[in-house]
mmCIF file of C-alpha atoms in Angstrom:
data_model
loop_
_atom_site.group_PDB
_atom_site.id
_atom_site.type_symbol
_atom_site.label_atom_id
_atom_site.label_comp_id
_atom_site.label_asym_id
_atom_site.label_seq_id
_atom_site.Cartn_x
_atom_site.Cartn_y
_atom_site.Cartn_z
ATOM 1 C CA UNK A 1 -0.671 15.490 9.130
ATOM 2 C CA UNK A 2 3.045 15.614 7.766
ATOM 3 C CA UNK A 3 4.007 18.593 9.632
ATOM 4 C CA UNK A 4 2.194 17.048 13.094
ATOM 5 C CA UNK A 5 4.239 14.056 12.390
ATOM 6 C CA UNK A 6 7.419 15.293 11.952
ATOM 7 C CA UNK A 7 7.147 17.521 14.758
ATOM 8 C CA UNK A 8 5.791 14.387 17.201
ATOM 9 C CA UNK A 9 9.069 12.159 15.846
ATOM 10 C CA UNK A 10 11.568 15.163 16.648
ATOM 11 C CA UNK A 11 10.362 15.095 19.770
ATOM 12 C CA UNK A 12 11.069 11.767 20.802
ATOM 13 C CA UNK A 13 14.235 11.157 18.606
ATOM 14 C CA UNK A 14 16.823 9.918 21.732
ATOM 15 C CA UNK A 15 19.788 8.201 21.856
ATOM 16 C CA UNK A 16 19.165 4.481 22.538
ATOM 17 C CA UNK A 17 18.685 3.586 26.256
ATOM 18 C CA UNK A 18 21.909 1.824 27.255
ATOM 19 C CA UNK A 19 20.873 -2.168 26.893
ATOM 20 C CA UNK A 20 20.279 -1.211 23.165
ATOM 21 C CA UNK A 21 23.555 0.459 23.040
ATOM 22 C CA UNK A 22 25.184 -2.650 23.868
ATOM 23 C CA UNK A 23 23.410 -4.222 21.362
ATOM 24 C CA UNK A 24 25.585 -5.015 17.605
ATOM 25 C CA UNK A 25 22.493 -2.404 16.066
ATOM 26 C CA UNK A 26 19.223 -0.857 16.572
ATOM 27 C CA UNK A 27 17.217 1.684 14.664
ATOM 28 C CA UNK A 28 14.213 2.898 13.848
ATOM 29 C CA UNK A 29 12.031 2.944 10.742
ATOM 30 C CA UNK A 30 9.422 5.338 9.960
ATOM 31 C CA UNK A 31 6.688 4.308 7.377
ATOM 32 C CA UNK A 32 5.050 7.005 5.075
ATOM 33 C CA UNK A 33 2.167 6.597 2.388
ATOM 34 C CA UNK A 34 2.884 10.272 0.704
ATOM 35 C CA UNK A 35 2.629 12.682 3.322
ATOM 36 C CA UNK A 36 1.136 10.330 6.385
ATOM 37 C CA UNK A 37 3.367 8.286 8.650
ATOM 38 C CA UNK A 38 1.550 4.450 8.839
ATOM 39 C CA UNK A 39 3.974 3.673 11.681
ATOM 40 C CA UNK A 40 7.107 2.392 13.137
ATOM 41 C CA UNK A 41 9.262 -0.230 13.792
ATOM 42 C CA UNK A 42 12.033 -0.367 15.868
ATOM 43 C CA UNK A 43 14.816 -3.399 16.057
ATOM 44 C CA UNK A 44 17.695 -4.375 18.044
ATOM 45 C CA UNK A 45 20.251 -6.675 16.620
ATOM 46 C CA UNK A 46 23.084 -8.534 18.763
ATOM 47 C CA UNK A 47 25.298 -10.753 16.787
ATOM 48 C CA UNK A 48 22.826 -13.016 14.355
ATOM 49 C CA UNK A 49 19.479 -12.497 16.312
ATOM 50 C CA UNK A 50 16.682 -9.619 15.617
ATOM 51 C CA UNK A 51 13.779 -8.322 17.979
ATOM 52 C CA UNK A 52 11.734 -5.831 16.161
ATOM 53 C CA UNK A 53 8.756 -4.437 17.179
ATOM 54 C CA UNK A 54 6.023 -2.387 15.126
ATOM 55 C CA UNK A 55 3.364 0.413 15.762
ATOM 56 C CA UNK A 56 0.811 0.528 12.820
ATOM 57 C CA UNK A 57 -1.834 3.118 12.691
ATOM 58 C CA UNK A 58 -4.344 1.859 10.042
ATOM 59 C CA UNK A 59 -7.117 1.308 10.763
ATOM 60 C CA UNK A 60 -6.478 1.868 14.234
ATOM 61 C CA UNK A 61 -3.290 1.626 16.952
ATOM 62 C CA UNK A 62 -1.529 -1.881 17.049
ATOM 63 C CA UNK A 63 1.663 -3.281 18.582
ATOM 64 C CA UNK A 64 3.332 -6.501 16.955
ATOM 65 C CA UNK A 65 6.895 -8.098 17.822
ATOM 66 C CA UNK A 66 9.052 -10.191 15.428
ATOM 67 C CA UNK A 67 11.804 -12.117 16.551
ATOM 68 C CA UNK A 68 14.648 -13.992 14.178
ATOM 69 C CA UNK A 69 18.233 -15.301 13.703
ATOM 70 C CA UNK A 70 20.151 -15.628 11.086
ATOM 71 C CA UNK A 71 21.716 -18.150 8.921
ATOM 72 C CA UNK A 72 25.536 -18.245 8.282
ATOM 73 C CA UNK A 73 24.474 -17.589 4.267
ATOM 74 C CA UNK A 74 21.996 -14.198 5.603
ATOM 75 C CA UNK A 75 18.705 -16.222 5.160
ATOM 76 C CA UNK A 76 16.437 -16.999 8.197
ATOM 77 C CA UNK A 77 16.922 -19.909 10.357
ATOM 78 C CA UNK A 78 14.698 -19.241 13.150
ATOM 79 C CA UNK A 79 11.517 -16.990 13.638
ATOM 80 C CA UNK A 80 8.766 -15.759 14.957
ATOM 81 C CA UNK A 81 6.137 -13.326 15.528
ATOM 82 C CA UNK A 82 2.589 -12.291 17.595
ATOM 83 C CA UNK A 83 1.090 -9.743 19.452
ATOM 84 C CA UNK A 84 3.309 -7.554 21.942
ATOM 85 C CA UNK A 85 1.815 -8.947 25.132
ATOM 86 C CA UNK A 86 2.097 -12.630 23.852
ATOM 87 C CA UNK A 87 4.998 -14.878 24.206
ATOM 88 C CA UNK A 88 6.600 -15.379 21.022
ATOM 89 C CA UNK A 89 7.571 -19.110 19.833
ATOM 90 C CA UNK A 90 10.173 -19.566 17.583
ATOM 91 C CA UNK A 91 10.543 -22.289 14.711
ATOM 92 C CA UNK A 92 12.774 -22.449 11.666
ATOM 93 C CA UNK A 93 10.658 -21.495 8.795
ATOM 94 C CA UNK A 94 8.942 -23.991 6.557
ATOM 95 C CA UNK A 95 11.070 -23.649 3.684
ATOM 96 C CA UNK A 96 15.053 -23.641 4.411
ATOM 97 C CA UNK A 97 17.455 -20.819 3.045
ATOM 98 C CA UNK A 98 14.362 -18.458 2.691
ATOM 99 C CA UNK A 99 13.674 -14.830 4.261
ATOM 100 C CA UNK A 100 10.074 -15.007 5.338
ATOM 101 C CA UNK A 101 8.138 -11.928 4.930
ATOM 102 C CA UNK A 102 5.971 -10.898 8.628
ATOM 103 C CA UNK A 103 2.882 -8.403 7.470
ATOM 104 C CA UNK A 104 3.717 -4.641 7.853
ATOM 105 C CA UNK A 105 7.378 -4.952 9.146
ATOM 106 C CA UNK A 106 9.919 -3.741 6.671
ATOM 107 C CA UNK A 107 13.246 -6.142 8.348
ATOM 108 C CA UNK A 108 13.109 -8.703 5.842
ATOM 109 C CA UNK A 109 13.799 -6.548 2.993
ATOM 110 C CA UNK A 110 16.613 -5.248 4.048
ATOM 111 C CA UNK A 111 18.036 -8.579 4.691
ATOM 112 C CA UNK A 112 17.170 -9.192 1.268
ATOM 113 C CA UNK A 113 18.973 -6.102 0.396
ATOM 114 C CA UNK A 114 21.590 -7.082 2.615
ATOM 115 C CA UNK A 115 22.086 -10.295 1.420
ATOM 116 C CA UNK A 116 22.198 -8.977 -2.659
ATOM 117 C CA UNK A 117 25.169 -6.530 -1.106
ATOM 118 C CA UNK A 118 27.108 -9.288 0.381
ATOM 119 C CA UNK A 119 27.234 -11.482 -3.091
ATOM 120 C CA UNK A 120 28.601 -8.206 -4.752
ATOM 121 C CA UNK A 121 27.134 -8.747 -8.398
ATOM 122 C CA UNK A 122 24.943 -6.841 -10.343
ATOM 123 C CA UNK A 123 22.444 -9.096 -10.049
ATOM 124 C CA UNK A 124 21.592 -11.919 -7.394
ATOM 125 C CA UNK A 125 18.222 -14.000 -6.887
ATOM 126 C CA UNK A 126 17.131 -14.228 -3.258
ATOM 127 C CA UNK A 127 14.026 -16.368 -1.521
ATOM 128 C CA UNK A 128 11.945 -14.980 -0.083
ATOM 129 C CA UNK A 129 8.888 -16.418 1.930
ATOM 130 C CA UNK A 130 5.695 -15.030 1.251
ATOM 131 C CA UNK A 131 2.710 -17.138 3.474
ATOM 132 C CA UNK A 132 4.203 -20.795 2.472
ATOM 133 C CA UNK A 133 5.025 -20.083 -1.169
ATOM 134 C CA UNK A 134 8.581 -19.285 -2.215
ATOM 135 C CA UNK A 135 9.328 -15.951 -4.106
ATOM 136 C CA UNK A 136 12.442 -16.134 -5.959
ATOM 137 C CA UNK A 137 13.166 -12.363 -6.035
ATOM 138 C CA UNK A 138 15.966 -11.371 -8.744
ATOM 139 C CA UNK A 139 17.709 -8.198 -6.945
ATOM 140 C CA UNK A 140 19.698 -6.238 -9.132
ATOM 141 C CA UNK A 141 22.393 -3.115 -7.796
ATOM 142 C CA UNK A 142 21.795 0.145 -9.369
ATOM 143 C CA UNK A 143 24.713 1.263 -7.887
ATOM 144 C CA UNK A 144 26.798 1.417 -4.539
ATOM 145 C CA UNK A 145 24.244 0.454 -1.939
ATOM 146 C CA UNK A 146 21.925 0.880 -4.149
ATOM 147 C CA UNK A 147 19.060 -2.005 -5.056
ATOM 148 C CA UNK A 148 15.637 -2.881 -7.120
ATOM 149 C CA UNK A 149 13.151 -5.471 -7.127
ATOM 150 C CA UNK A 150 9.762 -6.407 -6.806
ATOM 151 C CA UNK A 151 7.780 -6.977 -3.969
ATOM 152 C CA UNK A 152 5.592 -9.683 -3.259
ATOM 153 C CA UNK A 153 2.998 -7.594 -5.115
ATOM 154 C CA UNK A 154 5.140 -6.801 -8.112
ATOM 155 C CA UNK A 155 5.038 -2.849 -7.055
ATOM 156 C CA UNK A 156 9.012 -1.946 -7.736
ATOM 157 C CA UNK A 157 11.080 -1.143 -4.657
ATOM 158 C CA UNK A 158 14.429 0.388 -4.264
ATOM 159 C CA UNK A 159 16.866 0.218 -0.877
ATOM 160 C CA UNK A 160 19.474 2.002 -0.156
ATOM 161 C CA UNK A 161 22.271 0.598 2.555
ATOM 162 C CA UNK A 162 25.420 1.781 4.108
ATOM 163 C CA UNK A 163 28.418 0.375 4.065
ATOM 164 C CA UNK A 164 27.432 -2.124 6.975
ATOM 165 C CA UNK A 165 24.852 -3.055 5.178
ATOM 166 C CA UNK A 166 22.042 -1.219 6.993
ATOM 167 C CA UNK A 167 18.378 -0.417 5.197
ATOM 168 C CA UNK A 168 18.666 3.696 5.033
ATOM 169 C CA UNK A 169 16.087 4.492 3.247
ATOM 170 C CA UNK A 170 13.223 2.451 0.834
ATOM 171 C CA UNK A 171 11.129 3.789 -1.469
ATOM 172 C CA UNK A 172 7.722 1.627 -2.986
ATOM 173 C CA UNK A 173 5.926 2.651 -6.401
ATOM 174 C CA UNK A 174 2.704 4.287 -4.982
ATOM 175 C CA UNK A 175 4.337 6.378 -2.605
ATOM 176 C CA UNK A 176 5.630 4.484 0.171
ATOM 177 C CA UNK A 177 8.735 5.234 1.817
ATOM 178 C CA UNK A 178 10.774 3.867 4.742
ATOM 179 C CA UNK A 179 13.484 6.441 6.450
ATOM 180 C CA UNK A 180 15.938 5.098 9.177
ATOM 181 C CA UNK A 181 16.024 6.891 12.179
ATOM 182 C CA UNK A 182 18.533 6.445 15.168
ATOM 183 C CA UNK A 183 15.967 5.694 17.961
ATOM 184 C CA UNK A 184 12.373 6.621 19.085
ATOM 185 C CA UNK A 185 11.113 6.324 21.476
ATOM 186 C CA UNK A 186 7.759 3.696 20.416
ATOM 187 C CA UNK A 187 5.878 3.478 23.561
ATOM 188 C CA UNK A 188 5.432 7.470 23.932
ATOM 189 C CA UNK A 189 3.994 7.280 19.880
ATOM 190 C CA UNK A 190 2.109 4.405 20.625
ATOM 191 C CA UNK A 191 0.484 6.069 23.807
ATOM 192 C CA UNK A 192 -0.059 9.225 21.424
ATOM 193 C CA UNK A 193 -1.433 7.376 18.030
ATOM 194 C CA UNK A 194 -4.196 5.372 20.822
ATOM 195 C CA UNK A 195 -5.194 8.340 22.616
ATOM 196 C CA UNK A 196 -5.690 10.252 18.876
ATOM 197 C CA UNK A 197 -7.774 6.672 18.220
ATOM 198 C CA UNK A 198 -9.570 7.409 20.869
ATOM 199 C CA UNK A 199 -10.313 11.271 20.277
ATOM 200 C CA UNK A 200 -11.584 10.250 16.749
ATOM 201 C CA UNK A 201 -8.603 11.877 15.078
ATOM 202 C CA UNK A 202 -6.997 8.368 13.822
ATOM 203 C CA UNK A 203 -5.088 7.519 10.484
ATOM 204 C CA UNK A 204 -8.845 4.970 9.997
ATOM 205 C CA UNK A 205 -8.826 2.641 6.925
ATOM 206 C CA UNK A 206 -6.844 4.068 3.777
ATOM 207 C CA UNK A 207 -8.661 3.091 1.629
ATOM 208 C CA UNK A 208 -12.527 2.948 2.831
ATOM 209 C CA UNK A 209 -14.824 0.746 1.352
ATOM 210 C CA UNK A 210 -17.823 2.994 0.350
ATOM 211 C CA UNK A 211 -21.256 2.582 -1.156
ATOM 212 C CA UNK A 212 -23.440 4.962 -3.103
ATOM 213 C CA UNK A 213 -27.303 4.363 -3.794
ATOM 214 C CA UNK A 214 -29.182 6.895 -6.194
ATOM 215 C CA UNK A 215 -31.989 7.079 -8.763
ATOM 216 C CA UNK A 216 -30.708 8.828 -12.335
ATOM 217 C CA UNK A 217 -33.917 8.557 -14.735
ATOM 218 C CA UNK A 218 -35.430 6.366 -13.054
ATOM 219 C CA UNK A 219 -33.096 3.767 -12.910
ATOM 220 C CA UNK A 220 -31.816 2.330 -9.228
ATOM 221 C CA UNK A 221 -28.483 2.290 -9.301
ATOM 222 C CA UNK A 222 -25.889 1.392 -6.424
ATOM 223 C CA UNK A 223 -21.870 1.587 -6.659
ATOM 224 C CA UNK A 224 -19.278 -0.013 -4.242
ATOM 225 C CA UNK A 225 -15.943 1.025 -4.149
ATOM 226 C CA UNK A 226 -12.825 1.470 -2.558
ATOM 227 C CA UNK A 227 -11.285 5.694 -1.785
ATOM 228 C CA UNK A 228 -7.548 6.096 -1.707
ATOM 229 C CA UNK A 229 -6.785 9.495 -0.745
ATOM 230 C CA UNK A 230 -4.070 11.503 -2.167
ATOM 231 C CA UNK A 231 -2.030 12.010 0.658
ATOM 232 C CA UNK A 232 0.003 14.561 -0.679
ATOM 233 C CA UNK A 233 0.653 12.479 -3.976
ATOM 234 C CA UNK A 234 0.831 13.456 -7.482
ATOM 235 C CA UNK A 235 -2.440 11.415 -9.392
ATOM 236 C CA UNK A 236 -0.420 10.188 -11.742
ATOM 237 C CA UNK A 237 1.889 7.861 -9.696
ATOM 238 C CA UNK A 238 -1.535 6.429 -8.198
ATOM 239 C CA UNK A 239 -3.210 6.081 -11.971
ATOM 240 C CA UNK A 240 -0.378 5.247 -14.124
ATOM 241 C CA UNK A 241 -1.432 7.119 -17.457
ATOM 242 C CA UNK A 242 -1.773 4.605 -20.507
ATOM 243 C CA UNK A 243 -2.992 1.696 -18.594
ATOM 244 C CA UNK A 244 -6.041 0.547 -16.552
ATOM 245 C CA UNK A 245 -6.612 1.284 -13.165
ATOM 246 C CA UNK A 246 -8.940 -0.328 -11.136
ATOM 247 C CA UNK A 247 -11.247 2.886 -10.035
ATOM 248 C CA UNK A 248 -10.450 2.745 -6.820
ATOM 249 C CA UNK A 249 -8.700 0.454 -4.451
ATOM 250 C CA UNK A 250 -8.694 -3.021 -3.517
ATOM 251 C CA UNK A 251 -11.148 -5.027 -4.696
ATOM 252 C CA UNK A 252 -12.529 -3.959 -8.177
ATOM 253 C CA UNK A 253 -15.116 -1.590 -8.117
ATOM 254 C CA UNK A 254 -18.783 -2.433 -9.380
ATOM 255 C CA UNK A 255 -22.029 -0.668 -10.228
ATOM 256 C CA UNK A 256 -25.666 -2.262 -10.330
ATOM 257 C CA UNK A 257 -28.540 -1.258 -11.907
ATOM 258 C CA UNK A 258 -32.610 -2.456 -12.319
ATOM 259 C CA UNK A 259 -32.812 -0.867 -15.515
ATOM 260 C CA UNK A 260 -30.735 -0.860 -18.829
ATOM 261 C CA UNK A 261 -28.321 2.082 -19.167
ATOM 262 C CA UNK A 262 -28.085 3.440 -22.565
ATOM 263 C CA UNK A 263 -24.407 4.875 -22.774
ATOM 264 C CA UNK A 264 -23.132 6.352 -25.604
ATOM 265 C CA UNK A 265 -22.678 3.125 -28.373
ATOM 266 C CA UNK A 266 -23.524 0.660 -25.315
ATOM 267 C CA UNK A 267 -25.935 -0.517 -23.311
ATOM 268 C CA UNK A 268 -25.623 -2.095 -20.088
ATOM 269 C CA UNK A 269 -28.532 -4.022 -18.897
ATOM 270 C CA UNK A 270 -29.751 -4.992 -15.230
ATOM 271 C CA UNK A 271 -27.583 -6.287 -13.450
ATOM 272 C CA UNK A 272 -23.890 -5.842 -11.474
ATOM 273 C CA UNK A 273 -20.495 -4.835 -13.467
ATOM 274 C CA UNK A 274 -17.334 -4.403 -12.249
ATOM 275 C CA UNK A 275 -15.682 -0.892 -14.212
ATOM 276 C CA UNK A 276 -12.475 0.018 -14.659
ATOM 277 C CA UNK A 277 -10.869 3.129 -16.163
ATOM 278 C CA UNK A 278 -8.163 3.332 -18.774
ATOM 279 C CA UNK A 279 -6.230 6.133 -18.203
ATOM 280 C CA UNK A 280 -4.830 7.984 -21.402
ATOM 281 C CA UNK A 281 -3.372 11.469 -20.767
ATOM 282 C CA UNK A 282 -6.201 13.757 -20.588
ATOM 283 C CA UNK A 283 -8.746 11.088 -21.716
ATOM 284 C CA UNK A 284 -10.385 8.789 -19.346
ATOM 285 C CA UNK A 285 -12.750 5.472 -20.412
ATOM 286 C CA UNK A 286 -14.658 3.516 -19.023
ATOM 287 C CA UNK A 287 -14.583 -0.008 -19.251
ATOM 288 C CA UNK A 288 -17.116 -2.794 -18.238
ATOM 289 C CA UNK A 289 -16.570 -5.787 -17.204
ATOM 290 C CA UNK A 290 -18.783 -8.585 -16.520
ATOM 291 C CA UNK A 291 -17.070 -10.440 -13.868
ATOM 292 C CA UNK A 292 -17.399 -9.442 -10.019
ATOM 293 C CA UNK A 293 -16.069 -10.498 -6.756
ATOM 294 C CA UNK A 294 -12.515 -10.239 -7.809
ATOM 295 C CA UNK A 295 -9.621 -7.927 -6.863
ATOM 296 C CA UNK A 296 -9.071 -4.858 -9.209
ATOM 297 C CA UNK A 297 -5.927 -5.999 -10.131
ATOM 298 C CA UNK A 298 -7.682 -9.190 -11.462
ATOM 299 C CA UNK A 299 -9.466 -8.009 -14.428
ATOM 300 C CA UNK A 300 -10.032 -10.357 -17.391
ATOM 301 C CA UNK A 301 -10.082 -8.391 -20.539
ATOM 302 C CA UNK A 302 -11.960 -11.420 -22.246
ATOM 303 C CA UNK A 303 -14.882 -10.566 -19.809
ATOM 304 C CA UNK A 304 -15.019 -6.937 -21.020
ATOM 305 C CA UNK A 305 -18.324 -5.803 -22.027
ATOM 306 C CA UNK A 306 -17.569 -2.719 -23.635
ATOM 307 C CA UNK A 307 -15.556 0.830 -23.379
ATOM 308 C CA UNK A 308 -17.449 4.489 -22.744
ATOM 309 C CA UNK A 309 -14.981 7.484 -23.533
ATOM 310 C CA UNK A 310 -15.510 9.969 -20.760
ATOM 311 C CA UNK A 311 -15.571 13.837 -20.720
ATOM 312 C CA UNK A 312 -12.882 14.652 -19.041
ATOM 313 C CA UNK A 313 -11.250 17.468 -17.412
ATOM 314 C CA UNK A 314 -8.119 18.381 -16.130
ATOM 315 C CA UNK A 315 -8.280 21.725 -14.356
ATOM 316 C CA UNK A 316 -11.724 20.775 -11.769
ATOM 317 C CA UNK A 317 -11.530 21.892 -8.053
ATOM 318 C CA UNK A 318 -8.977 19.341 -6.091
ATOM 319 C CA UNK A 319 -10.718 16.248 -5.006
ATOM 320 C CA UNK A 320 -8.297 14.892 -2.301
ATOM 321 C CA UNK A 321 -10.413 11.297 -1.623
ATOM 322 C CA UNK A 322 -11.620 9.679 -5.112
ATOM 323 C CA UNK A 323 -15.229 9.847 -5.483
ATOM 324 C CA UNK A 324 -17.602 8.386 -7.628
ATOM 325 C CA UNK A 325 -20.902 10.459 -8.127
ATOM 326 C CA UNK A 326 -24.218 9.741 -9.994
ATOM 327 C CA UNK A 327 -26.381 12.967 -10.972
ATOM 328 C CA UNK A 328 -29.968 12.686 -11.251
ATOM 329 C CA UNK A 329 -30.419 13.722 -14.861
ATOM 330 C CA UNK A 330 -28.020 10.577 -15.614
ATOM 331 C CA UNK A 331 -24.378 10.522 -15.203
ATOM 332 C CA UNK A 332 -21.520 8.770 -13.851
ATOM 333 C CA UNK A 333 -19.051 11.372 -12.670
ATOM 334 C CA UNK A 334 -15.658 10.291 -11.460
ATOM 335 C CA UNK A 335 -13.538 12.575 -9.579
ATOM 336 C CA UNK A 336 -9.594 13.073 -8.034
ATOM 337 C CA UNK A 337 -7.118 15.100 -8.090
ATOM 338 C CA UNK A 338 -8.124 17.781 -10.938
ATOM 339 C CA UNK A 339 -9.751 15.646 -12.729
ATOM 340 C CA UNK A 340 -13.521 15.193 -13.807
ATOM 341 C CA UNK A 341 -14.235 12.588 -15.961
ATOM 342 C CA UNK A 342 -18.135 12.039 -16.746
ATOM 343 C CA UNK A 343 -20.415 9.877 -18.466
ATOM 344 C CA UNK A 344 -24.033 10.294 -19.572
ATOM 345 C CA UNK A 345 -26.396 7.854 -19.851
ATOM 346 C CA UNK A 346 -30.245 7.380 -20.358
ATOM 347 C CA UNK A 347 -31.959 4.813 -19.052
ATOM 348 C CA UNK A 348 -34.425 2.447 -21.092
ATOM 349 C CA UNK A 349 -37.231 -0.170 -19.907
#
């Protein structure tokens, strides 16, 4: 997918057509997770105004615009935002001397970045707008053109800018990066990313929700969780060793069962869990927890029901999407990159 990619963007690399050459700026960014591009946005800047436009490909094609002008201090006066083929109506946003942050496009950070440059100290809080709630983001220089802070997430970013203060390249913990490019030309890759869409070849969700149903010694048991993919990443920038990941993606992962599991030191009787794993170098456990319906990054350790060390291996066949399996003789066996991490059970009445 990274060499298609590539190949597709150096092939409609141009110079920009001539109104955007007037224009004070324009650029392009291209937006990676690992090794597949998620899309790209494209801006034109004259004097203090922005019009920015974005082509996402997950889960399937779609076109958004953004519109804003600057403040005399770099914060946002006026914005705006919608789908392409709507008309866009601006309003100043609802907290002054704020940079509000608009879904997928990657602008407002580097007028975040941009504005940290312009104050010139090693460390300079800037507000950003995240829904209606202001983020007080502390931005700190790492060096010339160089900046870190937190997303509205808390995953650590860094941005790079020139000397005019342009975004040249970002980089997100978990694998996302953001590369400025002169021009492209975004209708041609939109055309091509809905007509792959179409052919059943599209980027899809990234992280699919899945469900597994299976009978292990005669116990009904059914698992819901999220896949991330690899995508070219190392596993250990997705599950951070020595803490607990949420087995999966997105909302915590959970297992249900009509009978009582008997693991080894705990049993787990009928009913739903959300698990978790804690990661220790070449040791996986597995943690249960008796809350549900939560995101897994909401765990509440006081809710914990009780920790299973896992067998694990290091050196299985490469699983590129995570996978959770249950084998009939009784076993929970959890599986990406090279690892294999496995728990037996028996089931009771």
């Amino acid at each position: 997918m990274r060499h298609y990619m590539t190949t597709l963007l150096l092939a409609i690399v141009a110079a920009p057509p001539a109104w955007a050459q007037s224009a004070g700026d324009s650029a392009a960014f291209v937006i990676r997770l690992g090794t597949d591009t998620l899309g790209i946005e494209r801006y034109v800047r004259q004097g203090d105004r922005y019009e920015a436009t974005i082509v996402t490909r997950s889960p399937r094609t779609t076109v958004r615009r953004l519109v804003l002008t600057l403040a005399s201090d770099g914060s946002v006066a006026r914005w705006g935002g919608g789908p392409v083929d709507r008309e866009i109506q601006e309003q100043a946003p609802p907290v002054s001397g704020t940079i509000p942050l608009a879904g997928a496009f990657w602008l407002p950070w580097e007028l975040v970045a941009r504005k940290a440059q312009a104050a010139n100290r090693d460390s300079v809080v800037v507000d950003v707008l995240a829904g209606n709630a202001v983020r007080p983001t502390t931005v700190r220089r790492l060096a010339p053109g160089r900046f870190a802070f937190l997303s509205q997430f808390d995953q650590p970013i860094e941005a790079r800018l020139d000397a005019r203060g342009r975004l040249t390249s970002l980089t997100v913990e978990g694998g996302t990066t953001v590369e400025r490019l002169a021009w492209v030309d975004l209708e041609k890759l939109q055309a091509e990313f809905a007509a792959r869409d179409a052919a059943g070849r599209g980027l899809g969700p990234l992280s699919p929700r899945d469900t597994t149903t299976a009978t292990a010694g005669g116990a009904q048991l059914r698992l819901e969780y999220g896949r991330p993919s690899l995508r070219g990443r190392p596993l250990d920038m997705l599950v951070a060793p020595g803490q607990v990941w949420r087995t999966g993606a997105n909302d915590a992962s959970t297992i249900t069962t009509d009978r009582p599991l008997i693991f080894d030191g705990l049993t787990l009787l009928p009913g739903t869990y959300s698990i978790f794993i804690q990661a220790d170098p070449g040791r996986w456990t597995l943690i249960f927890n008796r809350q549900t319906g939560m995101s897994g990054l909401e765990r509440d350790p006081a809710r914990d029901l009780g920790r299973v060390a896992l067998r694990t291996r290091t050196d299985a066949p490469a699983t590129e999407q995570f996978t959770i399996e249950v084998r009939p003789e009784g076993a929970l066996v959890f599986k990406w990159g090279r690892v294999e991490a496995t728990a037996g059970f028996k089931t009771g009445t």
